[in-house]
Coordinates of C-alpha atoms in Angstrom, one line a residue:
M6 CA 0.0 0.0 0.0
T7 CA 1.3 3.5 -0.9
T8 CA 0.0 6.8 0.4
T9 CA 0.8 10.1 -1.2
S10 CA -1.1 13.3 -0.1
G11 CA -4.5 11.8 0.4
I12 CA -4.2 9.2 -2.4
V13 CA -3.9 5.7 -1.2
Q14 CA -2.9 2.8 -3.6
H15 CA -3.8 -0.6 -2.3
N16 CA -3.5 -4.1 -3.9
I17 CA -5.8 -7.0 -3.2
P18 CA -3.9 -10.1 -4.5
D19 CA -6.6 -12.8 -4.2
K20 CA -10.2 -13.5 -3.3
A21 CA -9.4 -14.5 0.3
T22 CA -7.8 -11.2 1.0
L23 CA -10.6 -9.4 -0.7
Y24 CA -13.1 -11.2 1.5
A25 CA -11.1 -10.4 4.6
S26 CA -10.8 -6.7 3.7
Y27 CA -14.3 -6.0 2.4
M28 CA -16.7 -4.2 4.8
P29 CA -20.2 -4.8 3.4
F30 CA -21.9 -3.6 6.6
L31 CA -20.9 0.1 5.8
K32 CA -23.3 2.2 3.8
N33 CA -22.0 2.2 0.2
G34 CA -19.5 -0.5 1.3
G35 CA -15.9 -0.1 2.4
M36 CA -12.5 -1.7 2.6
F37 CA -10.1 -2.4 5.5
L38 CA -6.5 -1.3 4.6
P39 CA -4.1 -3.3 6.8
G40 CA -0.9 -1.6 7.8
Q41 CA -2.2 1.8 7.1
T42 CA -1.8 3.7 10.3
R43 CA -0.9 7.2 9.2
L44 CA -4.5 8.1 8.3
R45 CA -6.8 9.6 10.9
M46 CA -10.5 9.1 11.8
G47 CA -12.7 11.1 9.5
Q48 CA -10.0 11.8 6.9
E49 CA -11.2 11.7 3.3
I50 CA -8.9 9.9 0.8
F51 CA -8.9 8.9 -2.8
L52 CA -8.4 5.1 -3.0
V53 CA -6.9 3.4 -6.0
L54 CA -7.6 -0.2 -5.6
S55 CA -6.1 -3.1 -7.7
M56 CA -7.9 -6.4 -7.3
M57 CA -6.6 -9.8 -8.3
S58 CA -4.3 -8.9 -11.2
N59 CA -7.2 -7.1 -13.0
P60 CA -5.6 -4.3 -15.0
E61 CA -8.6 -2.1 -14.4
K62 CA -8.2 -0.3 -11.1
A63 CA -11.2 0.9 -9.0
R64 CA -10.9 4.5 -8.1
V65 CA -13.1 5.7 -5.3
A66 CA -13.4 8.6 -2.8
A67 CA -13.5 7.2 0.7
K68 CA -13.5 8.3 4.4
V69 CA -11.7 6.7 7.3
V70 CA -14.4 5.3 9.7
W71 CA -12.6 2.4 11.5
M72 CA -9.3 2.0 13.2
T73 CA -7.6 -1.1 14.5
P74 CA -4.6 -0.3 16.6
A75 CA -1.4 -2.5 16.8
G76 CA -1.9 -5.3 19.3
A77 CA -5.7 -5.5 18.8
Q78 CA -7.7 -8.3 20.4
G79 CA -7.9 -11.5 18.4
G80 CA -4.6 -10.9 16.5
R81 CA -6.3 -8.7 14.0
P82 CA -3.9 -6.6 11.9
A83 CA -3.5 -2.9 12.5
G84 CA -5.0 -0.6 9.9
V85 CA -8.0 1.5 9.0
G86 CA -11.4 0.9 7.5
V87 CA -12.6 3.3 4.8
Q88 CA -16.2 3.8 3.7
F89 CA -16.9 4.4 0.0
L90 CA -18.5 7.8 -0.5
E91 CA -21.9 8.4 -2.2
A92 CA -20.2 9.9 -5.3
D93 CA -19.2 6.4 -6.3
N94 CA -22.8 5.4 -6.9
G95 CA -22.1 1.9 -5.6
M96 CA -19.8 1.0 -8.5
T97 CA -16.9 -0.1 -6.3
R98 CA -19.2 -2.1 -4.0
S99 CA -20.7 -3.8 -7.1
K100 CA -17.3 -4.8 -8.5
I101 CA -16.2 -6.2 -5.1
E102 CA -19.5 -8.1 -4.6
N103 CA -19.2 -9.6 -8.1
Y104 CA -15.7 -10.9 -7.3
L105 CA -17.1 -12.3 -4.0
A106 CA -20.3 -13.9 -5.4
G107 CA -21.1 -17.0 -3.6
S108 CA -18.8 -16.3 -0.6
L109 CA -20.1 -13.0 0.6
H110 CA -22.0 -14.6 3.5
S111 CA -19.2 -17.0 4.5
E112 CA -18.4 -17.6 8.2
Q113 CA -14.6 -17.1 7.5
R114 CA -12.9 -14.6 9.8
T115 CA -12.3 -11.1 8.4
Y116 CA -9.9 -8.2 9.4
T117 CA -12.8 -6.4 11.1
I118 CA -15.6 -8.4 12.5

C-alpha cells in the first residue's frame, strides 16, 4: 500500500484477501486497509484499488471510519477501514461483490468483524 497526499494505492492479490478486507456492513461498502496507520479518523482519501491482477483499477473517494490499533484483540492486523462515499454510486461495491459472489456470507474470519 502506498500513500501520497490523500491518495492511497492498495493491492488485493486474491479472493481470500478481498473477502477479509471488504466491509459490506458500511453504507456504500468499504475496505479495510491493513498496515495503514498514518490516516486519521474522518480523513477523506482517494483510494486506487487493484484487485486480483485485473488491469482495471477501482478509483473511489472514501472516508476513514474504522481504526484497528497495533496489538488489537484476536490478533487482527493494525490498519484503517474506509467507507466508500456516495459519489461512487455503488460502482466499487458492485465490483467487489461480483468478485465475492457465492462467498459474501461465509463464516470465515475477516480483518474487522
